[in-house]
Amino acid sequence: MTSMEHPIDQPGFEHDYGLYRNVPLKRFLAWCLDVFLISLATAAIVAFTLLTALLFLPAVYACTSFLYRWATLASSSATPGMILVGIEIRSLDGARLDGTTALLHTAGYFASVLTFPLQMISIGMMILTARRQGLTDVVLRTVAVNRRKPGTA
């Protein structure tokens, strides 16, 4: 067995344990919280540079966002927004993300955000697929799931 004590990719498992219940809504709420936190971090950088960073604000925000997402996914398989709403990203065998997979997941997220049709496809997949996976999740064989409460089997 894996670190989650059960394989995510077993047929019917998602219905038995509610792994995917409300995950699209939670992903959206987590995204909103993360955008807020990234904006605060960007504002702090701008203040620290005595407003010089305003000249490069889109690049500063993009770099801050990329590093924030990559670092938090690599360290805990969830961004702070995801932690607050109770979800995390796991591989289909239940393992937490490693640094490389977190990097690829973040790059896939940015590719989707920068390409409107990919973003719409990804959102549609999160709403319509059984595991509520976005396009990047399907490609990387990852999935967003509800975090398990301590002491549950």
JSON list of N, CA and C in Angstrom, two decimals, residues 10 22-23 40 50 72 74 95 111 121:
[
{"chain": "A", "resi": 10, "resn": "GLN", "atom": "N", "xyz": [-8.38, 2.58, -7.70]},
{"chain": "A", "resi": 10, "resn": "GLN", "atom": "CA", "xyz": [-9.25, 1.41, -7.66]},
{"chain": "A", "resi": 10, "resn": "GLN", "atom": "C", "xyz": [-10.66, 1.79, -8.09]},
{"chain": "A", "resi": 22, "resn": "ASN", "atom": "N", "xyz": [-17.13, 17.60, -3.87]},
{"chain": "A", "resi": 22, "resn": "ASN", "atom": "CA", "xyz": [-16.97, 19.06, -3.90]},
{"chain": "A", "resi": 22, "resn": "ASN", "atom": "C", "xyz": [-15.57, 19.53, -4.29]},
{"chain": "A", "resi": 23, "resn": "VAL", "atom": "N", "xyz": [-14.77, 18.66, -4.89]},
{"chain": "A", "resi": 23, "resn": "VAL", "atom": "CA", "xyz": [-13.39, 19.05, -5.23]},
{"chain": "A", "resi": 23, "resn": "VAL", "atom": "C", "xyz": [-13.34, 20.21, -6.24]},
{"chain": "A", "resi": 40, "resn": "LEU", "atom": "N", "xyz": [-0.46, 39.39, -2.05]},
{"chain": "A", "resi": 40, "resn": "LEU", "atom": "CA", "xyz": [0.19, 39.97, -0.86]},
{"chain": "A", "resi": 40, "resn": "LEU", "atom": "C", "xyz": [1.71, 39.85, -0.95]},
{"chain": "A", "resi": 50, "resn": "LEU", "atom": "N", "xyz": [11.19, 49.40, -2.97]},
{"chain": "A", "resi": 50, "resn": "LEU", "atom": "CA", "xyz": [10.86, 50.83, -3.02]},
{"chain": "A", "resi": 50, "resn": "LEU", "atom": "C", "xyz": [10.13, 51.19, -4.32]},
{"chain": "A", "resi": 72, "resn": "THR", "atom": "N", "xyz": [5.21, 25.05, -2.69]},
{"chain": "A", "resi": 72, "resn": "THR", "atom": "CA", "xyz": [4.22, 24.50, -1.76]},
{"chain": "A", "resi": 72, "resn": "THR", "atom": "C", "xyz": [3.73, 23.13, -2.21]},
{"chain": "A", "resi": 74, "resn": "ALA", "atom": "N", "xyz": [5.54, 20.98, -3.90]},
{"chain": "A", "resi": 74, "resn": "ALA", "atom": "CA", "xyz": [6.66, 20.06, -3.67]},
{"chain": "A", "resi": 74, "resn": "ALA", "atom": "C", "xyz": [6.81, 19.71, -2.19]},
{"chain": "A", "resi": 95, "resn": "ALA", "atom": "N", "xyz": [0.61, 8.60, -3.74]},
{"chain": "A", "resi": 95, "resn": "ALA", "atom": "CA", "xyz": [1.84, 9.24, -3.25]},
{"chain": "A", "resi": 95, "resn": "ALA", "atom": "C", "xyz": [1.74, 10.76, -3.34]},
{"chain": "A", "resi": 111, "resn": "ALA", "atom": "N", "xyz": [0.60, 26.80, -18.37]},
{"chain": "A", "resi": 111, "resn": "ALA", "atom": "CA", "xyz": [0.26, 26.61, -19.79]},
{"chain": "A", "resi": 111, "resn": "ALA", "atom": "C", "xyz": [-1.25, 26.73, -19.99]},
{"chain": "A", "resi": 121, "resn": "ILE", "atom": "N", "xyz": [-10.96, 23.63, -21.46]},
{"chain": "A", "resi": 121, "resn": "ILE", "atom": "CA", "xyz": [-10.96, 22.17, -21.49]},
{"chain": "A", "resi": 121, "resn": "ILE", "atom": "C", "xyz": [-10.68, 21.62, -20.09]}
]
